[in-house]
PDB file of C-alpha atoms in Angstrom:
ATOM      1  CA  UNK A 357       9.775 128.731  30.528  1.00 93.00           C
ATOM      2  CA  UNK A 358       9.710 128.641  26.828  1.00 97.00           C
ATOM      3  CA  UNK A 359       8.938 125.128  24.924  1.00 98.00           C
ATOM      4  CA  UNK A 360       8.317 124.539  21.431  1.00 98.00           C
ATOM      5  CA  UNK A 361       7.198 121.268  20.221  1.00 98.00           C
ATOM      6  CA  UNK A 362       7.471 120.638  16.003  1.00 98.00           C
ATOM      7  CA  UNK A 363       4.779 118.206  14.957  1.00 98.00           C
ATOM      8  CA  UNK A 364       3.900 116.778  11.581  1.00 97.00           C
ATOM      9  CA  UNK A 365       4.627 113.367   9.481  1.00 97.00           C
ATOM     10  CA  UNK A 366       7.870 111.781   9.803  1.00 97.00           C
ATOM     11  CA  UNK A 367       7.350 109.665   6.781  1.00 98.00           C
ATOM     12  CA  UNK A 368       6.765 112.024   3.477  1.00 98.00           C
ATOM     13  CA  UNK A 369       6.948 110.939  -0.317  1.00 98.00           C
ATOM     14  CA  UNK A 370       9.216 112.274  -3.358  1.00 98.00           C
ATOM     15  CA  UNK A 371       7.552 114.606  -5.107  1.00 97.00           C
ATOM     16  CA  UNK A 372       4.808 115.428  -2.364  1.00 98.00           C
ATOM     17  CA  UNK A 373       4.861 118.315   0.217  1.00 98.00           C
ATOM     18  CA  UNK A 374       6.414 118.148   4.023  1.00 98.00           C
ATOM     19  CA  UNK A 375       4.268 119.974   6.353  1.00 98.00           C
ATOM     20  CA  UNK A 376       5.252 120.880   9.677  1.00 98.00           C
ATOM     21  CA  UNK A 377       3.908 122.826  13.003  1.00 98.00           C
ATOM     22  CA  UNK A 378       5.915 124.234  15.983  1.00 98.00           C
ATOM     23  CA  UNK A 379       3.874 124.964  18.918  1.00 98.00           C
ATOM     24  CA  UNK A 380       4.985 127.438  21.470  1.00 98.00           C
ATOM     25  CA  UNK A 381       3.891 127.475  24.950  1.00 97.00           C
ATOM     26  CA  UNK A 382       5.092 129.948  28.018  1.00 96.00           C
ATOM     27  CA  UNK A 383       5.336 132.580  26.379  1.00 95.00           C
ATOM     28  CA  UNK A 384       3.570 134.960  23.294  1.00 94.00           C
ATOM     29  CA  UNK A 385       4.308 134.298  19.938  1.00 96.00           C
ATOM     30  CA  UNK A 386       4.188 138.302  18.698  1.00 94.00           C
ATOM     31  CA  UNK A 387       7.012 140.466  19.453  1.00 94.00           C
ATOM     32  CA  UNK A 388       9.477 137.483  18.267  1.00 97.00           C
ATOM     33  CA  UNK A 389      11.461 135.928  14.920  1.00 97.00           C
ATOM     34  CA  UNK A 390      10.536 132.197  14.582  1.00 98.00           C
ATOM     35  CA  UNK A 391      13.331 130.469  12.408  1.00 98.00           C
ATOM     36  CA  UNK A 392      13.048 126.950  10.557  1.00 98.00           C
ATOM     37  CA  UNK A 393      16.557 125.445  10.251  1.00 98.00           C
ATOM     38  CA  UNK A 394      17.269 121.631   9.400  1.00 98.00           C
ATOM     39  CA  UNK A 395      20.247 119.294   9.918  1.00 98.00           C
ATOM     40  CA  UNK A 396      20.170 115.781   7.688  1.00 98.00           C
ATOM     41  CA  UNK A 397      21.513 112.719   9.253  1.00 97.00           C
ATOM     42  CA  UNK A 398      25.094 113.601  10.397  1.00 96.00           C
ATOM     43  CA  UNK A 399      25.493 116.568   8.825  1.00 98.00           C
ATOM     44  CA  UNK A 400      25.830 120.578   9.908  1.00 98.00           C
ATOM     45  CA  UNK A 401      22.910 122.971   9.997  1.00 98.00           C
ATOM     46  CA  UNK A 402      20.993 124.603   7.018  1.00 98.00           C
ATOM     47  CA  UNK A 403      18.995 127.611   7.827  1.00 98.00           C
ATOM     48  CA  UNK A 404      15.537 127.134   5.851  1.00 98.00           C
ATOM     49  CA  UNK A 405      13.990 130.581   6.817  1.00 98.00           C
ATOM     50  CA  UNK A 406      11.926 132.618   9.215  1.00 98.00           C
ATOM     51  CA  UNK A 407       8.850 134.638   9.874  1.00 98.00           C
ATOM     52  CA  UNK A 408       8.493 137.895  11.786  1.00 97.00           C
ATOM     53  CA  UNK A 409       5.374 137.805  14.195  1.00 96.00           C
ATOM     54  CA  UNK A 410       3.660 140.515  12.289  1.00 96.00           C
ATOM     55  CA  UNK A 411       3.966 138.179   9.367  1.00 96.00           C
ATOM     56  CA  UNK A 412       6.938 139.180   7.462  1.00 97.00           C
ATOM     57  CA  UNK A 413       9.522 136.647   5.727  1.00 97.00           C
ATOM     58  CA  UNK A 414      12.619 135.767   4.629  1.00 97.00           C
ATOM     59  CA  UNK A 415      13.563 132.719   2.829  1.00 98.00           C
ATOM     60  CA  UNK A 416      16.854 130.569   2.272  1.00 97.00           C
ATOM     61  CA  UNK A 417      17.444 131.139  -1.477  1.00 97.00           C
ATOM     62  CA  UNK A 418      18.050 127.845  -2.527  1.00 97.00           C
ATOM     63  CA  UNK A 419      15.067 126.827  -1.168  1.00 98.00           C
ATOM     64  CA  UNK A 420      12.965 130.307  -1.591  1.00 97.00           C
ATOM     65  CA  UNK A 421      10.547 128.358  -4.593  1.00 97.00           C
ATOM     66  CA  UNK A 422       9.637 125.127  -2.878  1.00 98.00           C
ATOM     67  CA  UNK A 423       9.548 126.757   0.927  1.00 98.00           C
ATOM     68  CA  UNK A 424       6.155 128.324   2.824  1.00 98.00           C
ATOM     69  CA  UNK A 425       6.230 129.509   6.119  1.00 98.00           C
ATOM     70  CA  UNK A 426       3.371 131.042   7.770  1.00 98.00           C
ATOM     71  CA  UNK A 427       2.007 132.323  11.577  1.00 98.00           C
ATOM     72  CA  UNK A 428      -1.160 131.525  13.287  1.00 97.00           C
ATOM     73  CA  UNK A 429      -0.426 134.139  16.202  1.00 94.00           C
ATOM     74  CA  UNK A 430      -4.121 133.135  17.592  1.00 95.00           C
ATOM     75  CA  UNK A 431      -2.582 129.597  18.649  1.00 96.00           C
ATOM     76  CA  UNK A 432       0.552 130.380  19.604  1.00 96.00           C
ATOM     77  CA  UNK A 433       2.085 128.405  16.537  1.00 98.00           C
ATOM     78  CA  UNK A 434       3.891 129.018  13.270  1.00 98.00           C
ATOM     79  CA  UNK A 435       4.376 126.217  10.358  1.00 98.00           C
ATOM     80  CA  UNK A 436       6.686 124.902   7.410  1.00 98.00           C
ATOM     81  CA  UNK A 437       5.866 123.782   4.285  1.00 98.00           C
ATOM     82  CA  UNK A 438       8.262 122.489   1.916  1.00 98.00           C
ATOM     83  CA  UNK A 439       6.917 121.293  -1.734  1.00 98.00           C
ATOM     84  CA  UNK A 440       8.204 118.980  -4.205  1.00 98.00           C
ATOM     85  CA  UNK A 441      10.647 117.006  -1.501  1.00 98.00           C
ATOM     86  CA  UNK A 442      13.300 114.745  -2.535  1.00 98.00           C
ATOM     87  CA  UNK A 443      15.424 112.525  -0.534  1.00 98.00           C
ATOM     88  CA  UNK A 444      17.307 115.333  -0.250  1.00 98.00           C
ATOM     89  CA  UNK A 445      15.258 117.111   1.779  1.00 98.00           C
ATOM     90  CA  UNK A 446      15.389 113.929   4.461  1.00 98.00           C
ATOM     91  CA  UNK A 447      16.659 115.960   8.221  1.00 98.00           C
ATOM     92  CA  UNK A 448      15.719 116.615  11.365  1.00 98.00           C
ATOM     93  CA  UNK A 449      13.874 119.747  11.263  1.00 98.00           C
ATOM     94  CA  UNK A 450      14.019 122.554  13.979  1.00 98.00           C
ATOM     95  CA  UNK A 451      12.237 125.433  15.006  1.00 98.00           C
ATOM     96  CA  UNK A 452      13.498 128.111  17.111  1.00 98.00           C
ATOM     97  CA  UNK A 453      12.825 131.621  18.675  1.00 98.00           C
ATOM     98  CA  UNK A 454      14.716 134.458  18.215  1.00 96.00           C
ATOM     99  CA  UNK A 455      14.630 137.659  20.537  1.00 92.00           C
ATOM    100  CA  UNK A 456      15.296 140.076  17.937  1.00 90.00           C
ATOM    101  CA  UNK A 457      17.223 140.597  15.144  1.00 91.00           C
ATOM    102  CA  UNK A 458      20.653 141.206  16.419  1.00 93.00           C
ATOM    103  CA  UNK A 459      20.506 138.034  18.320  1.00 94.00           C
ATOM    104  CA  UNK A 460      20.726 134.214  17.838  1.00 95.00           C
ATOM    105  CA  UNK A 461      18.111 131.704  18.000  1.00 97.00           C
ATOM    106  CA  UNK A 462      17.495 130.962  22.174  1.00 96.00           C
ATOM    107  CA  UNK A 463      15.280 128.368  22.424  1.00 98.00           C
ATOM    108  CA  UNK A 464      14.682 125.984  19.856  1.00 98.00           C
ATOM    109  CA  UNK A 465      12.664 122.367  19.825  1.00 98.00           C
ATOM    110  CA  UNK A 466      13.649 119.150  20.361  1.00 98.00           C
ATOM    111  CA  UNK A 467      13.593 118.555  16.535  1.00 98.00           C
ATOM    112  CA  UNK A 468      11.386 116.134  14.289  1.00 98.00           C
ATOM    113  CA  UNK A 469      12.900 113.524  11.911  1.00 98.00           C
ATOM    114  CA  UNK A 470      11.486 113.752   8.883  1.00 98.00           C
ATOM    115  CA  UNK A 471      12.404 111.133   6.228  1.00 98.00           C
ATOM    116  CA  UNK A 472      11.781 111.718   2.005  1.00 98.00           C
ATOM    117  CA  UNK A 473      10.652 108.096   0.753  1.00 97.00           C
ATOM    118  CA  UNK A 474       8.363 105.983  -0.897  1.00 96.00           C
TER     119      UNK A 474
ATOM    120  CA  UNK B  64      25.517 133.975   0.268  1.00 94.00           C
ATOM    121  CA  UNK B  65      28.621 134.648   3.001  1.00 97.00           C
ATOM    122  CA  UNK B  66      30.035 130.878   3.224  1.00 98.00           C
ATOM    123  CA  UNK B  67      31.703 130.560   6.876  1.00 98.00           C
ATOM    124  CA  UNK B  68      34.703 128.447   7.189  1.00 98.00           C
ATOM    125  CA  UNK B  69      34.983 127.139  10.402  1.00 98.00           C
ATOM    126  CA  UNK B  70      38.587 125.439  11.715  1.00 96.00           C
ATOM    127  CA  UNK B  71      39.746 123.070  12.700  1.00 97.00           C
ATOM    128  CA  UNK B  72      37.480 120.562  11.712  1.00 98.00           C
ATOM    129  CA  UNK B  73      38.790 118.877  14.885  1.00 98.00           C
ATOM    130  CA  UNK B  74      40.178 119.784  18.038  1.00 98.00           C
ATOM    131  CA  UNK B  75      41.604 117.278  20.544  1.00 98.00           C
ATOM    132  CA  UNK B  76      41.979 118.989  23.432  1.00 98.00           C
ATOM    133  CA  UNK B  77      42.264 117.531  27.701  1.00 97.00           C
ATOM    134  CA  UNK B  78      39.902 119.146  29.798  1.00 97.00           C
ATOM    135  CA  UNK B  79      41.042 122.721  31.598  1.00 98.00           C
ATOM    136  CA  UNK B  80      42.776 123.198  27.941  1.00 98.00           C
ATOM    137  CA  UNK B  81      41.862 126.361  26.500  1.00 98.00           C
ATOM    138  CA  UNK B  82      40.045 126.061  23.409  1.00 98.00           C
ATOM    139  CA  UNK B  83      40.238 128.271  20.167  1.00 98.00           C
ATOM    140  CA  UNK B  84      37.772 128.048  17.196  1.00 98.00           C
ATOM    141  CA  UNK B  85      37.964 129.672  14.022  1.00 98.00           C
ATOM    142  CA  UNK B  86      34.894 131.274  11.930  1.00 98.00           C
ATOM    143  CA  UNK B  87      36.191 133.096   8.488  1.00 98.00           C
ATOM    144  CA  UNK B  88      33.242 134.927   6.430  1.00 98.00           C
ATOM    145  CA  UNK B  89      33.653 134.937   2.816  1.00 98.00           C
ATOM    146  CA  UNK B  90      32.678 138.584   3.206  1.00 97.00           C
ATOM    147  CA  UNK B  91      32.635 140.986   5.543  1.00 97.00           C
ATOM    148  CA  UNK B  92      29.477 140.216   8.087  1.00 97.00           C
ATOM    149  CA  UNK B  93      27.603 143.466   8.477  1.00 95.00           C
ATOM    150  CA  UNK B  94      27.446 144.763  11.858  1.00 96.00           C
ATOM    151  CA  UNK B  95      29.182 141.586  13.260  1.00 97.00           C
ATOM    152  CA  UNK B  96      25.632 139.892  13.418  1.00 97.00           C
ATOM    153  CA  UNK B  97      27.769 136.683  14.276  1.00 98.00           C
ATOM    154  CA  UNK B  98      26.402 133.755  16.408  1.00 98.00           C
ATOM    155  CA  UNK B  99      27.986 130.880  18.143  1.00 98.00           C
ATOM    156  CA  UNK B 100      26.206 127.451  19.007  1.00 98.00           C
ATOM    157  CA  UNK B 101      27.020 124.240  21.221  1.00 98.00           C
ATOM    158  CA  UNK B 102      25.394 121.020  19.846  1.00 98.00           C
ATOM    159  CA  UNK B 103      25.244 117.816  21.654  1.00 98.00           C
ATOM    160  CA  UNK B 104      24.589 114.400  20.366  1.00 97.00           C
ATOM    161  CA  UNK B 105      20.673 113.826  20.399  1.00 97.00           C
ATOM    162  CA  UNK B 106      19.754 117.527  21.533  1.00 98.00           C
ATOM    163  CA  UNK B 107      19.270 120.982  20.042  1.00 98.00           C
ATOM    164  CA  UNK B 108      21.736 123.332  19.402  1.00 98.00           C
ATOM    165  CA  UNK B 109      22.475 126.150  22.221  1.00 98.00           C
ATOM    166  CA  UNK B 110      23.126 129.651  21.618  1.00 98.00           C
ATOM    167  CA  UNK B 111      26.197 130.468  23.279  1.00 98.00           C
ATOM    168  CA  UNK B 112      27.429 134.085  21.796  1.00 98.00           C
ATOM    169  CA  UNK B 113      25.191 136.448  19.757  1.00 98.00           C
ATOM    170  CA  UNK B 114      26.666 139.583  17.941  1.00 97.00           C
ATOM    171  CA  UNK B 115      29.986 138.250  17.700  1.00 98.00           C
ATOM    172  CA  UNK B 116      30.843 138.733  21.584  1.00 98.00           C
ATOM    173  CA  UNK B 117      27.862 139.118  23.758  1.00 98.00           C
ATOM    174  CA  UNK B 118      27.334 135.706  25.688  1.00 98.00           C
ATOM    175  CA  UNK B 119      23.774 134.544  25.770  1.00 97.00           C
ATOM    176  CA  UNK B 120      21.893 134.565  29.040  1.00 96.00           C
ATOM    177  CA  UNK B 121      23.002 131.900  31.127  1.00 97.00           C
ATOM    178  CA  UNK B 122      26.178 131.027  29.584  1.00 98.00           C
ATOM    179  CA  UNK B 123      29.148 130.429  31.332  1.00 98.00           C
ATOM    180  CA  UNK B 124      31.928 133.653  31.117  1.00 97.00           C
ATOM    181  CA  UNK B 125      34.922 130.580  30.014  1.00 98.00           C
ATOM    182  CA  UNK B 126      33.184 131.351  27.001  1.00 98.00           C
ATOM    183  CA  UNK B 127      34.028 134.535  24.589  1.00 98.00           C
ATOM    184  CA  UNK B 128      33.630 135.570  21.265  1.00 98.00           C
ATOM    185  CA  UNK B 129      35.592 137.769  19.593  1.00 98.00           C
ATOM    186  CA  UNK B 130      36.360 139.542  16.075  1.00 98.00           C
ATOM    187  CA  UNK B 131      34.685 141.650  13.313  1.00 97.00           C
ATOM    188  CA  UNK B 132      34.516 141.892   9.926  1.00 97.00           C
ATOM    189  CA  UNK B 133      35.658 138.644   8.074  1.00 98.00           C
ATOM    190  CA  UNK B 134      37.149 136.567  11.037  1.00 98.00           C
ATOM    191  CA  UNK B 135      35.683 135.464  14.292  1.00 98.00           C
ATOM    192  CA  UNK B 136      36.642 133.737  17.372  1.00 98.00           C
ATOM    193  CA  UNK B 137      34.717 131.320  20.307  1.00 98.00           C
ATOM    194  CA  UNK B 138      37.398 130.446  22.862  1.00 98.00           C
ATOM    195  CA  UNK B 139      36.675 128.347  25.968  1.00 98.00           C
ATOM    196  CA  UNK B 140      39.403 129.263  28.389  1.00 98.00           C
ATOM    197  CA  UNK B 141      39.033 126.043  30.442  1.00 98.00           C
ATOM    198  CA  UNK B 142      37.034 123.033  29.165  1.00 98.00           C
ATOM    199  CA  UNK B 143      35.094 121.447  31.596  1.00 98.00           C
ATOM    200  CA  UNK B 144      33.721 117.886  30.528  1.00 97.00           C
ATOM    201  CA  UNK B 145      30.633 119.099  29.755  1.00 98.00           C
ATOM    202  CA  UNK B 146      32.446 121.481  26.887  1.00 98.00           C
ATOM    203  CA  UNK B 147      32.626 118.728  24.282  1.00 98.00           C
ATOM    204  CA  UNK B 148      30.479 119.106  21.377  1.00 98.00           C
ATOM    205  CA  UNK B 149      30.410 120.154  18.384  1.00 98.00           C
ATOM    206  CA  UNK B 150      30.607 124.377  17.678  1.00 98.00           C
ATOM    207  CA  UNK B 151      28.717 126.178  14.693  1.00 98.00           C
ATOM    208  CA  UNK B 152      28.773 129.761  13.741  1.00 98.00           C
ATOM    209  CA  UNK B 153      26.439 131.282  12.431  1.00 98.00           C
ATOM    210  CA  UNK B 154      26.053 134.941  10.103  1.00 98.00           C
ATOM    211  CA  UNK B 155      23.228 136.701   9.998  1.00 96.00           C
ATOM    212  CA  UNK B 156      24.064 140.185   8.911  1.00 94.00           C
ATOM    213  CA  UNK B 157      23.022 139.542   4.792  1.00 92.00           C
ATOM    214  CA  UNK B 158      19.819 138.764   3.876  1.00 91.00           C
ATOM    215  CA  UNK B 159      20.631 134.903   3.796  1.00 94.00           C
ATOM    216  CA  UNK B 160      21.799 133.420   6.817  1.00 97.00           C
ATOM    217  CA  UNK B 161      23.934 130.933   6.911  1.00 98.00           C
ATOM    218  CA  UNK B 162      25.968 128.434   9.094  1.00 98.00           C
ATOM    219  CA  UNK B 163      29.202 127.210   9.441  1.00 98.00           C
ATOM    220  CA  UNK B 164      30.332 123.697   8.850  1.00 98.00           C
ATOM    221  CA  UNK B 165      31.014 122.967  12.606  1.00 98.00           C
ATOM    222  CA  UNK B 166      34.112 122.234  14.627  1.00 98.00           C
ATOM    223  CA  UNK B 167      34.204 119.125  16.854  1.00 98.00           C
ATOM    224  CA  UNK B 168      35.441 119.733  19.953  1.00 98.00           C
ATOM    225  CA  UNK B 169      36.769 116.164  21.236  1.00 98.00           C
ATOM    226  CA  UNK B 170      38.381 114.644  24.361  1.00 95.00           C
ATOM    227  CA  UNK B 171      42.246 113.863  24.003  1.00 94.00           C
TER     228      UNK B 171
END
């Protein structure tokens, strides 16, 4: 079965950068898309981006400038970074597998709260 | 950016009611790379429908997605008790995906 576990702070500052790590376990890492997508406190979802096992990206526009997300296909884990956070930026944070590209994301984490403040 | 506009906002509905959600694209959503999602209080969300009308593994067949183009449909023929949540589409048939704003699903 398919887990993946985000870890990273859950307390970050304005202005600094939010740095997060999904680990996958029961399965490979290549061959899949690995999405980012956030949710702040009572609120809907926000996409944030995704990587392509072979390394490839795509980016949510409005965050395209402050938003990094690489692969480490070697341990089984991808990663978020997020620069120059405001409170704005204060969710829980997903990450998620997708199959392929003509299908949704199937198994996601359990999420990680991370709150922007000083 | 397609914007999705999901309706209701709400839906009061008694269980074995058959639910009927809305999804409208702003734009047409190429090759009907539409998604559906249940979330629960406290959990992840869980892909129900992928490609506007294929159900993900696993899922129950009360639930169906239909449409193309600009409008979309999740309907849950029966709800079972387990059916409340809230619903999201999702488009990802542009370069920027995006998500609905969600449709609570709530007991009557």
């Amino acid at each position: 079965q398919v887990q993946l576990q985000e870890s990273g702070p859950g307390l970050v500052k304005p202005s600094e950068t939010l740095s997060l790590t999904c680990s996958v376990s029961g399965g490979p890492i290549s061959g899949y898309y690995w999405s980012w997508i956030r949710q702040p406190p009572g609120k809907g979802l926000e996409w944030i981006g995704y990587i392509y096992y072979s390394g490839s990206t795509n980016y949510n526009p409005s965050l395209r400038s402050r938003v990094t997300i690489s692969i480490d296909t070697s341990r089984n884990q991808f990663s978020l970074k997020l620069s120059s956070v405001t409170a704005a930026d204060t969710a829980v944070y997903y990450c998620a597998r997708r199959m392929g590209y003509m299908y949704g994301e199937d198994y996601w984490g359990q999420g990680t709260l991370v709150t922007v403040s000083s | 950016e397609i914007v999705l506009t999901q309706s209701p906002g709400t839906l009061s509905l008694s269980p074995g009611e058959r639910a009927t959600l809305s999804c409208r694209a702003s734009q047409s959503v190429s090759s009907n790379y539409l998604a559906w999602y249940q979330q629960k209080p406290g959990q992840a969300p869980r892909l129900l429908i992928y490609g506007a009308s294929s159900r993900a593994t696993g899922i129950p067949d009360r639930f169906s997605g239909s449409g193309s183009g600009t409008d979309f449909t999740l309907t849950i023929s029966r709800l079972e008790p387990e059916d409340f949540a809230v619903y999201y589409c999702q488009q990802y048939g542009s370069p920027s995906w995006t998500f609905g704003q969600g449709t609570n699903v709530e007991i009557k």
